[in-house]
Structures are given as structure tokens and as C-alpha cells.
Short mmCIF file of C-alpha atoms in Angstrom, two decimals:
data_model
loop_
_atom_site.label_atom_id
_atom_site.label_comp_id
_atom_site.label_asym_id
_atom_site.label_seq_id
_atom_site.Cartn_x
_atom_site.Cartn_y
_atom_site.Cartn_z
CA MET A 1 0.21 -0.35 0.22
CA ASN A 2 1.43 3.47 -0.83
CA LYS A 3 -0.35 6.02 1.07
CA ILE A 4 0.22 9.93 0.74
CA SER A 5 2.31 11.55 3.32
CA ASN A 6 0.88 13.94 5.91
CA GLN A 7 2.85 16.55 4.15
CA VAL A 8 1.06 16.19 0.85
CA PHE A 9 -2.14 16.13 2.50
CA ALA A 10 -1.33 19.16 4.48
CA ASP A 11 -0.48 20.82 0.80
CA PHE A 12 -3.77 19.65 -0.57
CA LEU A 13 -5.98 21.33 2.10
CA THR A 14 -3.98 24.50 2.26
CA ASN A 15 -3.12 25.14 -1.45
CA LYS A 16 -5.40 23.33 -3.71
CA PRO A 17 -8.41 24.78 -5.23
CA LEU A 18 -12.10 23.25 -5.13
CA TYR A 19 -12.71 20.08 -7.24
CA TYR A 20 -9.04 19.15 -7.27
CA LYS A 21 -8.27 15.33 -7.07
CA ILE A 22 -5.57 13.59 -5.72
CA LYS A 23 -4.53 9.89 -5.08
CA ALA A 24 -4.40 9.32 -1.51
CA VAL A 25 -3.78 5.37 -1.65
CA GLU A 26 -2.68 2.97 -4.08
CA ASN A 27 -2.70 -0.58 -3.93
CA LEU A 28 -4.89 -0.98 -0.90
CA LYS A 29 -5.54 -4.20 0.15
CA GLU A 30 -5.89 -4.53 3.75
CA PHE A 31 -7.88 -1.76 5.01
CA ASP A 32 -7.58 0.09 8.12
CA ASN A 33 -9.23 3.69 9.12
CA THR A 34 -6.22 5.42 8.30
CA ALA A 35 -6.76 4.70 4.46
CA PHE A 36 -9.37 7.64 4.00
CA VAL A 37 -11.89 4.66 3.60
CA ASP A 38 -13.99 6.22 6.24
CA ALA A 39 -14.31 9.61 8.21
CA PHE A 40 -11.98 8.46 10.63
CA GLY A 41 -8.90 8.68 8.31
CA PHE A 42 -9.13 12.43 8.02
CA LYS A 43 -8.54 13.12 11.33
CA ASP A 44 -5.77 14.60 13.69
CA LYS A 45 -3.74 15.80 10.62
CA SER A 46 -1.76 19.13 11.06
CA PHE A 47 -1.61 21.90 8.36
CA LYS A 48 -0.85 25.40 7.93
CA PHE A 49 -3.49 28.13 6.93
CA PHE A 50 -4.15 31.68 7.31
CA CYS A 51 -6.29 32.33 10.38
CA PRO A 52 -9.67 34.27 9.48
CA GLU A 53 -9.22 35.64 13.27
CA GLU A 54 -5.69 36.28 13.63
CA HIS A 55 -5.10 37.44 10.05
CA GLU A 56 -1.95 35.26 10.03
CA VAL A 57 -0.88 31.74 9.24
CA GLN A 58 -1.12 29.42 11.85
CA THR A 59 -0.81 25.56 12.53
CA PHE A 60 -4.35 24.13 12.28
CA LYS A 61 -5.60 20.45 13.10
CA THR A 62 -8.22 18.56 11.31
CA ASP A 63 -11.29 17.36 13.63
CA LEU A 64 -14.48 15.77 12.34
CA VAL A 65 -18.00 17.09 12.91
CA GLU A 66 -18.91 13.70 14.80
CA SER A 67 -22.83 14.22 14.59
CA ALA A 68 -22.37 14.29 10.80
CA HIS A 69 -20.60 10.71 10.99
CA PRO A 70 -22.46 8.71 13.49
CA ARG A 71 -20.89 5.44 12.35
CA LEU A 72 -17.03 6.77 13.16
CA SER A 73 -16.67 3.66 15.81
CA GLN A 74 -17.27 1.00 12.89
CA ILE A 75 -13.66 -0.29 11.96
CA ILE A 76 -13.58 -1.46 8.05
CA THR A 77 -11.90 -4.36 7.74
CA SER A 78 -10.80 -6.27 4.24
CA ASN A 79 -11.89 -9.58 5.61
CA SER A 80 -15.66 -8.63 5.87
CA ASP A 81 -17.88 -9.96 3.71
CA GLU A 82 -20.82 -7.36 4.48
CA LEU A 83 -20.46 -4.06 2.19
CA PRO A 84 -18.90 -1.08 4.66
CA TYR A 85 -21.12 1.69 5.30
CA SER A 86 -19.10 3.97 3.37
CA PHE A 87 -19.22 2.26 -0.04
CA ASP A 88 -22.32 2.82 -2.29
CA ALA A 89 -24.92 -0.12 -1.98
CA LYS A 90 -25.65 0.27 -5.99
CA THR A 91 -22.02 0.84 -7.25
CA ARG A 92 -20.64 -1.18 -4.66
CA LYS A 93 -17.52 1.49 -4.94
CA LEU A 94 -16.20 3.86 -2.06
CA ASP A 95 -18.33 6.92 -2.36
CA ILE A 96 -18.17 8.88 0.94
CA LYS A 97 -18.51 12.73 1.95
CA VAL A 98 -16.69 13.84 4.94
CA HIS A 99 -17.15 17.37 6.69
CA VAL A 100 -13.67 18.13 8.08
CA LEU A 101 -13.06 21.00 10.36
CA GLY A 102 -9.59 22.64 10.51
CA VAL A 103 -9.09 24.05 13.95
CA CYS A 104 -6.47 26.65 14.56
CA GLN A 105 -4.45 25.50 17.37
CA SER A 106 -3.74 29.13 18.51
CA CYS A 107 -7.39 30.49 18.98
CA LYS A 108 -9.52 27.68 18.13
CA ALA A 109 -11.17 29.62 15.01
CA LYS A 110 -12.29 26.90 12.28
CA ILE A 111 -12.19 26.52 8.72
CA ASP A 112 -14.80 24.13 6.89
CA PHE A 113 -13.73 21.33 4.58
CA LEU A 114 -16.02 19.05 2.61
CA LEU A 115 -14.23 16.08 1.14
CA ARG A 116 -15.10 13.05 -1.07
CA SER A 117 -13.27 9.80 -0.80
CA THR A 118 -14.10 7.22 -3.88
CA SER A 119 -12.17 4.00 -5.10
CA ASP A 120 -11.79 2.52 -8.58
CA LYS A 121 -12.93 -0.85 -7.56
CA GLU A 122 -15.87 -2.48 -6.05
CA TRP A 123 -15.83 -3.96 -2.78
CA GLU A 124 -15.69 -7.41 -4.08
CA LYS A 125 -12.48 -6.86 -5.99
CA ARG A 126 -10.43 -5.18 -3.08
CA LYS A 127 -7.94 -8.06 -2.80
CA GLU A 128 -7.02 -6.69 -6.56
CA GLY A 129 -5.75 -3.54 -4.83
CA MET A 130 -7.80 -0.41 -4.84
CA THR A 131 -6.81 3.20 -5.47
CA ILE A 132 -8.59 5.76 -3.19
CA THR A 133 -8.85 9.46 -4.46
CA ILE A 134 -9.82 12.34 -2.36
CA GLN A 135 -11.33 15.53 -3.71
CA LYS A 136 -11.94 18.92 -2.21
CA ILE A 137 -15.89 19.62 -3.24
CA GLY A 138 -16.11 22.32 -0.42
CA GLN A 139 -14.59 24.67 1.72
CA PHE A 140 -15.61 27.75 3.93
CA PRO A 141 -14.32 30.52 3.81
CA SER A 142 -13.75 29.92 0.13
CA TYR A 143 -10.72 29.25 -1.62
CA GLU A 144 -9.74 32.10 -4.10
CA ILE A 145 -7.65 31.27 -7.13
CA GLY A 146 -4.77 33.90 -7.44
CA LEU A 147 -0.96 34.04 -8.39
CA ASN A 148 1.34 34.50 -5.73
CA PRO A 149 2.81 38.35 -5.19
CA THR A 150 5.97 37.71 -6.93
CA LEU A 151 4.33 36.01 -10.10
CA LYS A 152 1.91 38.89 -9.95
CA LYS A 153 4.41 41.30 -10.07
CA TYR A 154 6.51 39.82 -12.82
CA LEU A 155 4.03 38.93 -15.35
CA ASN A 156 2.15 41.20 -17.52
CA ASN A 157 -1.71 41.72 -17.77
CA GLU A 158 -2.18 39.17 -20.29
CA ASP A 159 -0.09 36.38 -18.71
CA GLN A 160 -1.51 36.92 -15.55
CA SER A 161 -5.18 36.22 -16.94
CA ASN A 162 -3.47 33.23 -18.79
CA TYR A 163 -2.06 31.97 -15.55
CA LYS A 164 -4.96 32.22 -13.77
CA LYS A 165 -6.92 30.48 -16.38
CA ALA A 166 -4.49 27.60 -16.28
CA LEU A 167 -5.01 27.29 -12.34
CA ILE A 168 -8.66 27.39 -12.83
CA CYS A 169 -8.22 24.57 -15.40
CA LEU A 170 -6.10 22.67 -13.08
CA SER A 171 -8.44 23.12 -10.21
CA ILE A 172 -11.21 20.92 -12.23
CA SER A 173 -8.69 18.62 -13.65
CA TYR A 174 -8.83 20.01 -17.05
CA GLY A 175 -5.18 19.08 -17.94
CA ILE A 176 -5.20 20.07 -21.93
CA GLY A 177 -6.67 23.52 -20.89
CA ALA A 178 -4.25 23.93 -18.31
CA TYR A 179 -1.22 23.06 -20.17
CA ALA A 180 -2.22 25.04 -23.25
CA TYR A 181 -2.47 28.17 -21.14
CA LEU A 182 1.03 27.77 -19.31
CA ARG A 183 2.60 26.95 -22.84
CA ARG A 184 1.47 30.36 -23.87
CA VAL A 185 2.88 32.17 -20.72
CA ILE A 186 5.97 30.37 -21.55
CA GLU A 187 6.10 31.57 -25.14
CA ASN A 188 5.14 35.04 -24.09
CA GLU A 189 7.93 35.44 -21.13
CA ILE A 190 10.87 33.03 -22.15
CA LYS A 191 12.44 36.23 -23.61
CA ARG A 192 12.01 38.36 -20.96
CA ILE A 193 13.42 35.54 -18.47
CA ILE A 194 16.55 35.35 -20.33
CA GLN A 195 16.75 39.01 -20.98
CA ASP A 196 16.67 39.21 -17.02
CA ILE A 197 19.04 36.40 -16.46
CA ALA A 198 21.56 38.37 -18.89
CA GLU A 199 21.28 41.67 -16.63
CA LEU A 200 22.46 39.34 -13.73
CA ASP A 201 26.10 39.46 -12.44
CA PHE A 202 27.22 35.83 -12.57
CA ASP A 203 30.05 34.00 -14.05
CA GLY A 204 29.61 33.70 -17.88
CA ALA A 205 26.67 36.36 -17.83
CA GLU A 206 28.82 38.35 -20.85
CA PHE A 207 28.03 34.94 -23.07
CA VAL A 208 24.42 35.36 -22.64
CA ARG A 209 24.30 39.13 -23.05
CA ARG A 210 26.06 38.72 -26.25
CA ALA A 211 23.92 35.79 -27.35
CA TYR A 212 20.80 38.00 -26.54
CA GLU A 213 21.95 40.80 -28.65
CA ASN A 214 22.32 38.33 -31.55
CA PHE A 215 18.88 37.00 -30.87
CA LYS A 216 17.59 40.35 -31.30
CA MET A 217 18.96 40.24 -35.07
CA ASP A 218 18.26 36.67 -36.04
CA PHE A 219 15.35 35.78 -33.94
CA GLN A 220 16.98 32.43 -33.47
CA MET A 221 15.72 31.21 -30.14
CA SER A 222 17.24 27.89 -30.24
CA LYS A 223 20.93 29.39 -30.53
CA LEU A 224 20.14 31.41 -27.44
CA ILE A 225 19.18 28.60 -25.57
CA ASP A 226 22.25 26.56 -26.73
CA VAL A 227 24.31 29.40 -25.03
CA ILE A 228 21.87 29.64 -21.81
CA ASN A 229 22.55 25.79 -21.38
CA GLN A 230 26.04 26.59 -20.92
CA HIS A 231 25.94 29.74 -18.72
CA LEU A 232 23.73 30.15 -15.84
CA PRO A 233 23.51 31.92 -12.52
CA VAL A 234 24.39 29.50 -9.51
CA SER A 235 20.99 29.41 -8.02
CA LEU A 236 19.31 28.03 -11.48
CA LYS A 237 22.52 25.97 -11.98
CA GLU A 238 21.99 23.86 -8.79
CA LEU A 239 19.38 22.59 -10.12
CA GLY A 240 21.35 19.95 -12.03
CA ASP A 241 19.48 20.82 -15.08
CA ASN A 242 18.68 23.77 -17.31
CA PRO A 243 15.37 25.01 -16.22
CA ILE A 244 14.93 27.57 -19.11
CA ARG A 245 15.62 24.84 -21.71
CA LEU A 246 13.17 22.72 -19.96
CA LEU A 247 10.68 25.47 -20.08
CA TYR A 248 11.43 26.26 -23.83
CA GLU A 249 11.10 22.47 -24.61
CA GLN A 250 7.41 22.56 -23.56
CA LEU A 251 6.59 24.75 -26.81
CA SER A 252 7.61 22.04 -29.18
CA GLY A 253 4.97 18.96 -30.04
CA GLY A 254 1.15 18.83 -30.18
CA ILE A 255 -0.81 19.53 -26.89
CA HIS A 256 -2.98 16.68 -28.09
CA GLU A 257 -0.23 14.03 -28.19
CA PHE A 258 -0.87 13.70 -24.27
CA THR A 259 -3.79 12.33 -22.35
CA ASP A 260 -5.48 14.84 -20.07
CA GLU A 261 -3.37 13.22 -17.26
CA GLN A 262 -0.45 13.85 -18.81
CA CYS A 263 -1.22 17.34 -19.28
CA ILE A 264 -2.26 17.78 -15.63
CA ASP A 265 1.36 16.40 -14.67
CA LYS A 266 2.86 18.59 -17.31
CA ALA A 267 0.99 22.08 -16.25
CA GLU A 268 1.83 21.21 -12.33
CA ASN A 269 5.57 21.05 -13.13
CA ILE A 270 5.61 23.98 -15.00
CA ASP A 271 4.01 25.99 -12.65
CA ILE A 272 6.57 24.77 -9.78
CA LEU A 273 9.57 25.41 -12.27
CA LEU A 274 8.27 28.83 -13.52
CA ASN A 275 7.28 30.18 -9.90
CA TYR A 276 11.09 29.02 -8.80
CA VAL A 277 12.95 30.52 -11.86
CA ILE A 278 11.21 33.90 -11.43
CA ARG A 279 11.57 33.84 -7.70
CA LYS A 280 15.14 33.14 -7.92
CA ILE A 281 15.66 35.90 -10.84
CA ASN A 282 13.96 38.41 -8.82
CA GLU A 283 15.94 37.44 -5.69
CA GLU A 284 19.17 37.96 -7.70
CA LYS A 285 18.00 41.25 -9.27
CA TYR A 286 17.31 42.98 -5.93
CA GLN A 287 20.43 41.38 -4.42
CA LEU A 288 22.33 43.20 -7.11
CA ASN A 289 20.76 46.23 -6.64
CA ASP A 290 20.98 46.29 -2.82
CA VAL A 291 24.81 45.74 -3.39
CA LYS A 292 24.94 48.58 -5.97
CA LYS A 293 23.46 51.08 -3.48
CA ALA A 294 25.46 50.03 -0.75
CA MET A 295 28.72 50.69 -3.01
CA GLN A 296 27.24 53.80 -4.17
CA GLY A 297 26.44 54.79 -0.25
CA LEU A 298 30.05 54.15 0.67
CA ARG A 299 31.48 56.20 -2.75
CA GLN A 300 29.27 59.15 -1.43
CA THR A 301 30.50 58.79 2.29
CA LYS A 302 34.42 58.91 1.30
#
């Protein structure tokens, strides 16, 4: 049995929008009350969340509205012939909605989540190994889809809109749409990302600057990417692969070559990588500006 970690579950509650799905357990054959097959599996899990009372991020812990789950004391075991209460009598598959409370460990403020847990196989086929999927179908206060401040400040208005549309597509598991919008963002922003890298101070920056000037005359992006492949700031080089090249490669090939699930994976990975690259560029740019200001200040006080 492979089960998601508490950290992944915490990220699911904190950062994922409504209707987002995640595989919680794979190859489940032996049942216990921690495998999300009943309400009990959602209890006593810690996560970070913005507290609506204290207006800052606090540690929350999950609890259950016990009146909504009167059968909490019933333990589901895999050797039972009787269909468990959390399985649908018609489909014979797991299908349970769980009202989960997130309780602030500082002030006891509450966040409400409505989660749905389903299986891919019928109860009678449990010995073959089930996959359990959980989905967020309700939340109060509501989740607002938006860009983080760094990304919002960096992207132009068109790409902010494209990025938000991609996140909305991801929230409803529409992978092809999410991938298409993020490809558009990459296509629009890749030149500016490289230009910003060229303006940083690092070993090899002069080669990137020269290549970028050549690009403005011949418009051959592949040649520019080849140079970038050899010269990167340390903060991007430490990844072990060239993130700029990986982002650029997403523009080749047709979207419909991939399944919707593959597009979801690609879109999620692009989201992580773009956020990282832009954050690192901004950090180095501001550090460079701070150093220049400090040097200027010292020169003026001579």
C-alpha cells in the first residue's frame, strides 16, 4: 500500500482549489481506518493555513463533526463479507463525503472542508488492490484562485490572465486547458526571462548578453537556448538541469499528443518550475540592486 504523506495531505488542504483530486492511497488491499476509506482517516492531521481571526498563517489540525458521522466507531476490515457503510450499495465502490474541520491551534478558529473519497474498484475486487482518490468539493471560507505576489508582479496583464486560467483549469482537472495556457505564458515570457538573466552578475553573464543581442537580430531562439544551456546563475545551475531549456522544450509538439492526465502533470510541473525561476531571478536582481546602492552609499561618504 502506498499512501500520501501528511505533508502532501496538508498541501492538498492548504493550497489546492475546489474540485482538485489527489490519489491518496494506491494498491490498498488491507483496510484500516487511516486509509481514507471512512471519516476517521481524515482526523488529527496538521496543516498551515491563514487564520481568519488572527489574520496570519497558523498551525491547524483536522477534526470531525461527529454528528455528521455517526458510524465513526465502525472499523472497516478487508475480511468482512458485509459491504461497509462508506461504500455505495449500487456501484459497490467507496463513495463517502466527509465534513472536516480545520481548527486553529492558537485561537480555535475553524475552517470547514467538505471532502469526497472514492475508489476505482468494487468492494468485491478489493484483494486486487484499490486506488483511493480524495477530492475537495467544499470549503469555507472559500478558496480564491490567484497568483503569488512575486509572479503577479513579474507577469504582464495578459499572462497574469493566462496563468490564472491555467490554475482554474487545474482546479477542475482539465489538463489540456491548463497546459495550453501555461505554454502560452512560456512563449510570451521566455525572452524576458532570458533578458533578465543576462542582466544579472554571474560567471558567464557576458556570453548570455552577447547571445541575447544576436537573438534580437536573427530571432533564432534555439541558438540562444544553447548558450543559456552552458551559462546559468548558480541559483539555477544547482538544479542539475537547465530549467530554461526545459521550459522552452514545452513549446514543441502538439498538446493533443498527451492524455489529460499527462497534461495535468506537465502543467503542475511547469507551475512549480516557473515560480522557482522567476523567484530566483527576482532575488538575485534585488540583491544586485542592494549591493550597488550600498557601494554607491560608501562612495558618497568618502
